[in-house]
């Protein structure tokens, strides 16, 4: 009997070990140093601060992570790119432009073009020029496959500067490529960037006259953090939107010509936009990712902030094609709110090929103010936490000491399902880019 007990105990231990080994969400020790790569400084300048990241589709460098960043230069800022190989080796850096304190550009987003056989990358952000009207404008370009150089076939080989008509300033916060190769960019405009600006460019970098008046659209009242294109050509914007006296986490839908889609959200009384709350009391939410599913439903995810309890949580919601909450998602509620650690702020979303949703952001550890950890929440297609990932669908990893701040800028999923989180450390005096890769 004792022998049988020992055998059963050993079998139980083996099963437990197998489960642990199979669980996703572990740091990938084959990447960099125990799963981390830190870019603190280098020949391209000190304090390399990443703003965006994308997976390289270049067959010569499969699954490399391409970064766009800024770094101080003598008298101003420089725009740089760098690529990190799947092993964690930094392949190199490229200077994409140097500026002065009164004239500089910043790329904040980068996206590999899935329609392009040359695997080039689109980049977008803002251009500041002192004394110009407006002083801050859309700044859009295309790079070669690994981000080394600007593409001479797009925009005449230089970033395209677009002053959005009727605005006092504008910047790009999101971009998407249409199936026909045209590029959509969206961001903030006017005072505090509290209005929405959207532009569409053709495959040569010229504004598309079939979109809005002359290629651009301005919509009052909102913040855009993500953009996606539906199969029927309609355009989804995700972020924070005003709806009556309140506002919050939501989606806006445009027709292919840039006008509001009045059939979306009509049941809620605000045609063209839907907003979603996640608690009985008011919280301030924002969506940072959105995607149409194959059956026409729409998934969005981000985070909210509870001003009374002074903490944030990760949130996600799924909608029917008309904007109504999907009753088959998250145990019939159509939405879910979960916290990893003491408080969260979402930085980027990955919609996985198997229908799962990965929310990447930061978490507070012990310090009452700073978010110093990487936080991940993975949801199954039905909206329930994926218990094969981390602990009950959650992962929390210290990124910096507790008294420093950390923010997630992007997340990249490679061809075998590994997740690379890209963020920035700041201790008040210096910054560094930090990459961490997790097993699927």
Coordinates of C-alpha atoms in Angstrom, one line a residue:
X1 CA 0.0 0.0 0.0
X2 CA 2.8 2.4 0.8
X3 CA 4.5 1.5 -2.4
X4 CA 1.3 2.3 -4.3
X5 CA 1.1 5.6 -2.5
X6 CA 4.6 6.5 -3.4
X7 CA 3.9 5.6 -7.1
X8 CA 0.8 7.7 -7.1
X9 CA 2.7 10.6 -5.5
X10 CA 5.4 10.4 -8.2
X11 CA 2.8 10.3 -10.9
X12 CA 1.1 13.3 -9.5
X13 CA 4.4 15.2 -9.4
X14 CA 5.1 14.3 -13.0
X15 CA 1.7 15.5 -14.1
X16 CA 2.2 18.8 -12.2
X17 CA 5.7 19.3 -13.7
X18 CA 4.3 18.6 -17.2
X19 CA 1.5 21.1 -16.6
X20 CA 4.0 23.8 -15.5
X21 CA 6.3 23.0 -18.5
X22 CA 3.4 23.3 -20.9
X23 CA 2.0 26.5 -19.5
X24 CA 2.5 29.6 -21.6
X25 CA 3.6 32.9 -20.3
X26 CA 7.1 31.9 -19.1
X27 CA 10.0 34.2 -20.0
X28 CA 11.9 32.8 -23.0
X29 CA 15.4 32.2 -21.7
X30 CA 16.8 31.9 -25.3
X31 CA 16.1 35.6 -25.9
X32 CA 18.8 38.0 -24.7
X33 CA 19.6 37.7 -21.1
X34 CA 17.1 35.4 -19.3
X35 CA 14.3 36.7 -21.6
X36 CA 15.2 40.4 -21.6
X37 CA 17.0 42.8 -24.0
X38 CA 17.8 46.3 -22.8
X39 CA 18.9 49.1 -25.2
X40 CA 20.3 51.8 -22.9
X41 CA 22.6 53.6 -25.3
X42 CA 24.6 53.0 -28.3
X43 CA 26.4 54.6 -31.3
X44 CA 23.1 56.0 -32.5
X45 CA 22.8 58.2 -29.4
X46 CA 22.1 58.1 -25.7
X47 CA 18.8 57.1 -24.2
X48 CA 17.3 55.3 -27.2
X49 CA 13.6 55.6 -26.5
X50 CA 11.4 53.3 -28.4
X51 CA 7.9 54.5 -29.5
X52 CA 6.8 51.6 -31.7
X53 CA 7.7 48.1 -32.8
X54 CA 6.7 45.6 -35.5
X55 CA 7.5 42.1 -36.6
X56 CA 9.7 41.9 -39.7
X57 CA 8.2 40.0 -42.6
X58 CA 11.5 40.0 -44.4
X59 CA 12.5 36.4 -45.3
X60 CA 16.1 37.4 -44.7
X61 CA 15.4 38.3 -41.1
X62 CA 12.3 36.4 -40.1
X63 CA 10.7 37.3 -36.8
X64 CA 13.1 40.2 -36.1
X65 CA 11.5 43.0 -34.1
X66 CA 11.9 46.3 -35.8
X67 CA 11.9 49.4 -33.5
X68 CA 11.4 53.1 -34.2
X69 CA 12.7 55.5 -31.6
X70 CA 14.1 58.9 -30.9
X71 CA 17.4 59.8 -29.2
X72 CA 18.9 63.1 -28.3
X73 CA 21.4 64.7 -30.7
X74 CA 23.5 67.8 -30.6
X75 CA 20.9 70.5 -30.5
X76 CA 17.8 68.4 -31.1
X77 CA 16.3 65.0 -31.7
X78 CA 17.2 62.2 -34.0
X79 CA 14.9 59.6 -35.5
X80 CA 16.3 56.1 -35.5
X81 CA 15.4 52.5 -36.2
X82 CA 16.9 49.3 -34.9
X83 CA 16.2 45.6 -35.3
X84 CA 16.4 42.9 -32.7
X85 CA 17.0 39.3 -34.0
X86 CA 15.1 36.4 -32.5
X87 CA 18.1 35.5 -30.4
X88 CA 18.0 39.0 -28.8
X89 CA 21.0 40.4 -30.7
X90 CA 20.6 44.0 -31.8
X91 CA 21.2 43.8 -35.5
X92 CA 22.1 47.4 -35.9
X93 CA 20.7 50.9 -36.0
X94 CA 20.0 53.4 -38.7
X95 CA 19.6 57.2 -38.5
X96 CA 16.4 58.1 -40.3
X97 CA 16.7 61.9 -39.8
X98 CA 18.2 64.5 -37.5
X99 CA 16.5 67.6 -36.3
X100 CA 17.0 70.7 -34.2
X101 CA 15.1 72.0 -31.3
X102 CA 12.8 74.0 -33.6
X103 CA 12.5 71.5 -36.5
X104 CA 12.2 67.8 -35.8
X105 CA 10.1 64.7 -36.6
X106 CA 9.1 61.7 -34.5
X107 CA 7.9 58.3 -35.6
X108 CA 5.6 56.8 -33.0
X109 CA 4.1 53.9 -34.8
X110 CA 5.4 51.2 -37.2
X111 CA 3.6 48.6 -39.2
X112 CA 4.8 45.9 -41.6
X113 CA 2.7 46.0 -44.9
X114 CA 1.1 42.6 -45.3
X115 CA 0.1 43.5 -48.9
X116 CA 3.7 44.3 -50.0
X117 CA 5.9 41.6 -51.6
X118 CA 8.9 43.6 -50.6
X119 CA 7.9 43.5 -46.9
X120 CA 8.4 47.2 -46.3
X121 CA 7.3 49.1 -43.2
X122 CA 5.1 52.1 -42.7
X123 CA 6.0 54.6 -40.0
X124 CA 4.0 57.6 -38.7
X125 CA 4.1 60.2 -36.0
X126 CA 4.4 64.0 -36.0
X127 CA 6.6 66.8 -37.4
X128 CA 7.2 69.9 -35.3
X129 CA 8.3 73.1 -37.1
X130 CA 8.5 76.3 -35.0
X131 CA 6.6 79.1 -36.6
X132 CA 4.6 76.9 -39.1
X133 CA 0.8 76.9 -39.3
X134 CA 0.1 74.5 -37.8
X135 CA 3.3 73.8 -35.9
X136 CA 2.6 70.1 -35.5
X137 CA 1.5 67.9 -38.4
X138 CA 1.1 64.3 -39.5
X139 CA 4.4 62.8 -40.4
X140 CA 4.2 59.5 -42.5
X141 CA 6.8 57.5 -44.3
X142 CA 7.8 54.0 -45.6
X143 CA 10.9 52.1 -44.7
X144 CA 12.8 49.2 -46.3
X145 CA 12.1 45.8 -44.9
X146 CA 14.3 45.9 -41.8
X147 CA 13.9 49.7 -41.3
X148 CA 17.4 50.7 -42.4
X149 CA 16.4 53.4 -44.9
X150 CA 13.4 55.4 -46.2
X151 CA 11.8 53.9 -49.3
X152 CA 12.5 56.1 -52.3
X153 CA 9.3 54.8 -54.0
X154 CA 7.0 56.3 -51.4
X155 CA 6.6 60.0 -50.8
X156 CA 9.6 60.8 -53.0
X157 CA 11.9 59.1 -50.6
X158 CA 11.1 61.4 -47.7
X159 CA 8.4 61.4 -45.0
X160 CA 5.2 63.1 -46.1
X161 CA 4.2 66.0 -43.9
X162 CA 0.4 66.6 -43.9
X163 CA -1.1 69.7 -42.2
X164 CA -4.7 68.6 -41.6
X165 CA -7.0 71.4 -42.9
X166 CA -9.0 73.2 -40.2
X167 CA -6.8 72.1 -37.3
X168 CA -4.3 73.9 -35.1
X169 CA -2.1 70.8 -34.7
X170 CA -2.3 67.0 -35.4
X171 CA -0.3 63.9 -34.7
X172 CA -0.6 60.2 -35.7
X173 CA -1.3 57.5 -33.1
X174 CA -2.5 54.6 -35.2
X175 CA -2.1 53.2 -38.7
X176 CA -3.5 50.3 -40.8
X177 CA -3.0 49.1 -44.4
X178 CA -6.1 48.4 -46.5
X179 CA -6.2 45.2 -48.7
X180 CA -5.7 47.5 -51.8
X181 CA -2.4 48.8 -50.3
X182 CA -3.7 52.2 -49.3
X183 CA -2.6 53.5 -45.9
X184 CA -4.9 54.8 -43.2
X185 CA -3.5 56.9 -40.4
X186 CA -5.4 58.3 -37.4
X187 CA -4.6 60.4 -34.4
X188 CA -5.4 63.5 -32.4
X189 CA -6.0 67.1 -33.5
X190 CA -6.6 70.6 -32.1
X191 CA -6.2 71.7 -28.5
X192 CA -4.9 68.9 -26.3
X193 CA -5.3 66.6 -29.3
X194 CA -8.8 66.0 -28.1
X195 CA -10.4 65.8 -31.6
X196 CA -9.9 63.0 -34.2
X197 CA -8.0 63.3 -37.5
X198 CA -7.9 60.6 -40.1
X199 CA -6.0 60.6 -43.5
X200 CA -5.7 58.1 -46.3
X201 CA -2.7 57.8 -48.7
X202 CA -2.4 55.9 -51.9
X203 CA 0.4 53.5 -52.6
X204 CA 2.7 56.4 -53.7
X205 CA 2.2 58.5 -50.6
X206 CA -0.3 60.9 -52.1
X207 CA -3.5 61.8 -50.2
X208 CA -6.5 59.9 -51.5
X209 CA -9.2 62.3 -52.9
X210 CA -11.8 59.6 -52.5
X211 CA -11.5 59.8 -48.7
X212 CA -13.2 62.8 -47.0
X213 CA -12.6 66.3 -48.5
X214 CA -9.2 65.9 -50.2
X215 CA -8.0 62.8 -48.3
X216 CA -8.5 63.9 -44.7
X217 CA -11.4 63.8 -42.1
X218 CA -11.7 65.7 -38.8
X219 CA -14.2 64.5 -36.1
X220 CA -14.8 66.5 -32.9
X221 CA -14.5 64.8 -29.5
X222 CA -12.4 61.8 -29.1
X223 CA -9.0 60.1 -28.8
X224 CA -7.9 57.3 -31.2
X225 CA -5.4 54.7 -30.2
X226 CA -6.1 52.0 -32.9
X227 CA -7.5 51.6 -36.4
X228 CA -8.6 48.6 -38.4
X229 CA -10.2 47.9 -41.7
X230 CA -13.3 45.6 -42.0
X231 CA -13.7 43.1 -44.8
X232 CA -16.3 45.4 -46.4
X233 CA -14.0 48.4 -46.4
X234 CA -15.5 50.1 -43.4
X235 CA -13.1 51.6 -40.9
X236 CA -13.0 51.0 -37.2
X237 CA -11.4 53.5 -34.8
X238 CA -10.8 52.5 -31.2
X239 CA -10.1 54.7 -28.2
X240 CA -12.0 57.2 -26.0
X241 CA -15.1 58.8 -27.4
X242 CA -17.6 61.4 -26.2
X243 CA -21.2 60.1 -26.1
X244 CA -23.6 62.7 -24.7
X245 CA -22.4 64.1 -21.3
X246 CA -20.1 61.2 -20.7
X247 CA -17.3 59.4 -22.6
X248 CA -15.1 56.4 -22.4
X249 CA -13.9 53.1 -23.9
X250 CA -15.4 52.8 -27.4
X251 CA -15.4 52.2 -31.1
X252 CA -16.3 54.6 -33.9
X253 CA -17.1 53.2 -37.4
X254 CA -16.6 55.1 -40.7
X255 CA -17.7 54.2 -44.2
X256 CA -15.0 53.7 -46.8
X257 CA -15.3 57.3 -47.9
X258 CA -14.6 58.6 -44.3
X259 CA -18.1 59.5 -43.3
X260 CA -19.7 58.2 -40.1
X261 CA -21.6 54.9 -40.4
X262 CA -25.0 55.8 -39.1
X263 CA -26.0 52.1 -38.9
X264 CA -23.4 51.5 -36.2
X265 CA -24.4 52.2 -32.6
X266 CA -27.9 53.5 -33.7
X267 CA -29.6 51.5 -31.0
X268 CA -27.6 53.3 -28.3
X269 CA -28.7 56.7 -29.6
X270 CA -25.3 57.8 -30.9
X271 CA -25.0 56.7 -34.6
X272 CA -21.5 55.9 -35.6
X273 CA -20.1 55.3 -32.1
X274 CA -20.5 53.0 -29.2
X275 CA -19.0 53.4 -25.7
X276 CA -18.9 50.7 -23.0
X277 CA -18.6 50.9 -19.2
X278 CA -17.3 48.0 -17.2
X279 CA -18.5 48.7 -13.7
X280 CA -21.7 50.0 -12.1
X281 CA -19.9 53.3 -11.2
X282 CA -18.2 55.5 -13.8
X283 CA -14.6 54.6 -14.7
X284 CA -12.5 56.2 -17.4
X285 CA -11.8 53.6 -20.1
X286 CA -9.9 53.7 -23.4
X287 CA -9.5 51.0 -26.1
X288 CA -6.0 50.5 -27.5
X289 CA -6.8 47.7 -29.9
X290 CA -9.6 46.7 -32.3
X291 CA -10.2 44.0 -34.9
X292 CA -13.1 42.6 -36.9
X293 CA -13.5 38.9 -36.6
X294 CA -14.2 36.6 -39.6
X295 CA -17.9 36.4 -38.8
X296 CA -18.3 40.2 -38.7
X297 CA -18.2 40.6 -34.9
X298 CA -15.8 43.2 -33.4
X299 CA -13.4 42.8 -30.5
X300 CA -11.7 45.7 -28.7
X301 CA -9.5 45.8 -25.6
X302 CA -7.7 48.3 -23.4
X303 CA -7.9 49.5 -19.8
X304 CA -9.9 51.7 -17.5
X305 CA -9.1 53.8 -14.5
X306 CA -11.2 54.0 -11.3
X307 CA -10.8 57.6 -10.0
X308 CA -12.3 56.7 -6.6
X309 CA -10.1 53.7 -5.9
X310 CA -7.1 55.1 -7.9
X311 CA -6.3 51.9 -9.8
X312 CA -6.7 50.6 -13.3
X313 CA -7.8 47.3 -14.8
X314 CA -7.6 45.6 -18.2
X315 CA -10.8 45.5 -20.1
X316 CA -12.2 43.9 -23.3
X317 CA -15.6 43.9 -25.1
X318 CA -17.0 42.1 -28.1
X319 CA -19.7 43.6 -30.3
X320 CA -22.1 42.4 -32.9
X321 CA -21.8 44.0 -36.3
X322 CA -24.3 46.8 -35.4
X323 CA -22.4 47.8 -32.3
X324 CA -24.5 45.9 -29.7
X325 CA -22.6 44.0 -27.0
X326 CA -22.2 40.3 -27.9
X327 CA -24.2 38.2 -25.4
X328 CA -22.0 35.1 -26.2
X329 CA -18.8 36.8 -24.9
X330 CA -17.5 36.7 -21.3
X331 CA -20.3 34.6 -19.8
X332 CA -23.1 36.5 -21.4
X333 CA -22.0 40.0 -20.3
X334 CA -20.3 41.0 -23.6
X335 CA -17.4 42.6 -21.7
X336 CA -14.8 41.6 -19.1
X337 CA -12.7 43.5 -16.6
X338 CA -9.6 42.0 -14.9
X339 CA -6.7 43.3 -12.9
X340 CA -3.2 41.9 -12.9
X341 CA -1.4 43.1 -9.8
X342 CA -2.5 46.2 -8.0
X343 CA -3.2 48.4 -11.0
X344 CA -2.9 48.3 -14.8
X345 CA -2.5 50.5 -17.8
X346 CA -2.8 48.8 -21.3
X347 CA -0.2 49.7 -23.8
X348 CA -0.8 47.4 -26.8
X349 CA -3.1 44.5 -27.9
X350 CA -2.4 41.4 -29.9
X351 CA -5.3 39.6 -31.6
X352 CA -4.0 36.0 -32.0
X353 CA -4.7 33.7 -34.9
X354 CA -6.6 31.2 -32.7
X355 CA -9.1 33.9 -31.7
X356 CA -7.5 34.7 -28.3
X357 CA -6.8 38.3 -27.2
X358 CA -3.6 39.3 -25.5
X359 CA -3.6 42.6 -23.5
X360 CA -0.1 43.9 -22.7
X361 CA 0.5 46.7 -20.3
X362 CA 2.1 47.7 -17.0
X363 CA 1.3 46.9 -13.4
X364 CA 1.9 48.4 -10.1
X365 CA 3.9 46.3 -7.7
X366 CA 4.2 47.9 -4.3
X367 CA 5.0 51.6 -4.9
X368 CA 1.8 53.7 -4.6
X369 CA 2.5 55.6 -7.8
X370 CA 4.8 53.8 -10.2
X371 CA 3.9 51.0 -12.6
X372 CA 7.1 49.0 -12.7
X373 CA 6.1 45.6 -13.9
X374 CA 5.0 44.0 -17.3
X375 CA 1.5 42.8 -17.1
X376 CA -0.2 40.4 -19.5
X377 CA -3.8 39.1 -19.7
X378 CA -4.7 36.5 -22.3
X379 CA -8.4 35.8 -23.0
X380 CA -9.9 32.8 -24.8
X381 CA -12.1 33.5 -27.8
X382 CA -15.2 33.2 -25.5
X383 CA -13.9 36.0 -23.3
X384 CA -12.8 33.9 -20.4
X385 CA -9.2 34.0 -19.1
X386 CA -6.9 31.5 -20.8
X387 CA -5.8 29.2 -17.9
X388 CA -3.1 27.7 -20.1
X389 CA -1.3 31.0 -19.9
X390 CA 0.6 32.2 -16.8
X391 CA -1.6 31.9 -13.6
X392 CA -5.2 31.9 -14.7
X393 CA -4.5 33.8 -17.8
X394 CA -2.3 36.4 -16.0
X395 CA 1.4 37.2 -16.1
X396 CA 3.2 39.8 -14.0
X397 CA 7.0 40.3 -14.4
X398 CA 9.2 42.9 -12.7
X399 CA 10.7 45.1 -15.5
X400 CA 12.4 47.8 -13.4
X401 CA 13.0 48.5 -9.7
X402 CA 9.9 49.4 -7.8
X403 CA 10.7 53.1 -7.6
X404 CA 11.1 53.5 -11.4
X405 CA 8.4 53.8 -14.0
X406 CA 7.7 51.5 -16.9
X407 CA 5.3 51.8 -19.8
X408 CA 4.5 49.4 -22.6
X409 CA 4.8 50.9 -26.1
X410 CA 4.0 47.8 -28.3
X411 CA 3.7 44.1 -28.4
X412 CA 4.9 41.7 -31.2
X413 CA 3.9 38.1 -31.8
X414 CA 6.2 36.0 -34.0
X415 CA 5.5 33.2 -36.4
X416 CA 5.7 30.5 -33.6
X417 CA 3.5 32.4 -31.1
X418 CA 6.2 33.9 -28.9
X419 CA 5.2 37.4 -27.5
X420 CA 7.7 40.2 -27.3
X421 CA 6.7 43.1 -25.1
X422 CA 8.4 46.4 -25.9
X423 CA 8.5 49.1 -23.3
X424 CA 10.4 52.1 -21.9
X425 CA 12.0 52.5 -18.4
X426 CA 12.2 55.9 -16.8
X427 CA 13.6 56.8 -13.4
X428 CA 13.1 60.5 -13.9
X429 CA 16.6 61.2 -15.2
X430 CA 17.2 58.5 -17.8
X431 CA 15.3 56.2 -20.1
X432 CA 16.0 52.9 -21.8
X433 CA 14.1 50.5 -24.1
X434 CA 13.3 47.1 -22.7
X435 CA 12.2 44.0 -24.6
X436 CA 10.9 40.9 -22.9
X437 CA 9.9 37.7 -24.7
X438 CA 7.4 35.1 -23.5
X439 CA 6.7 31.6 -24.6
X440 CA 3.3 30.9 -26.1

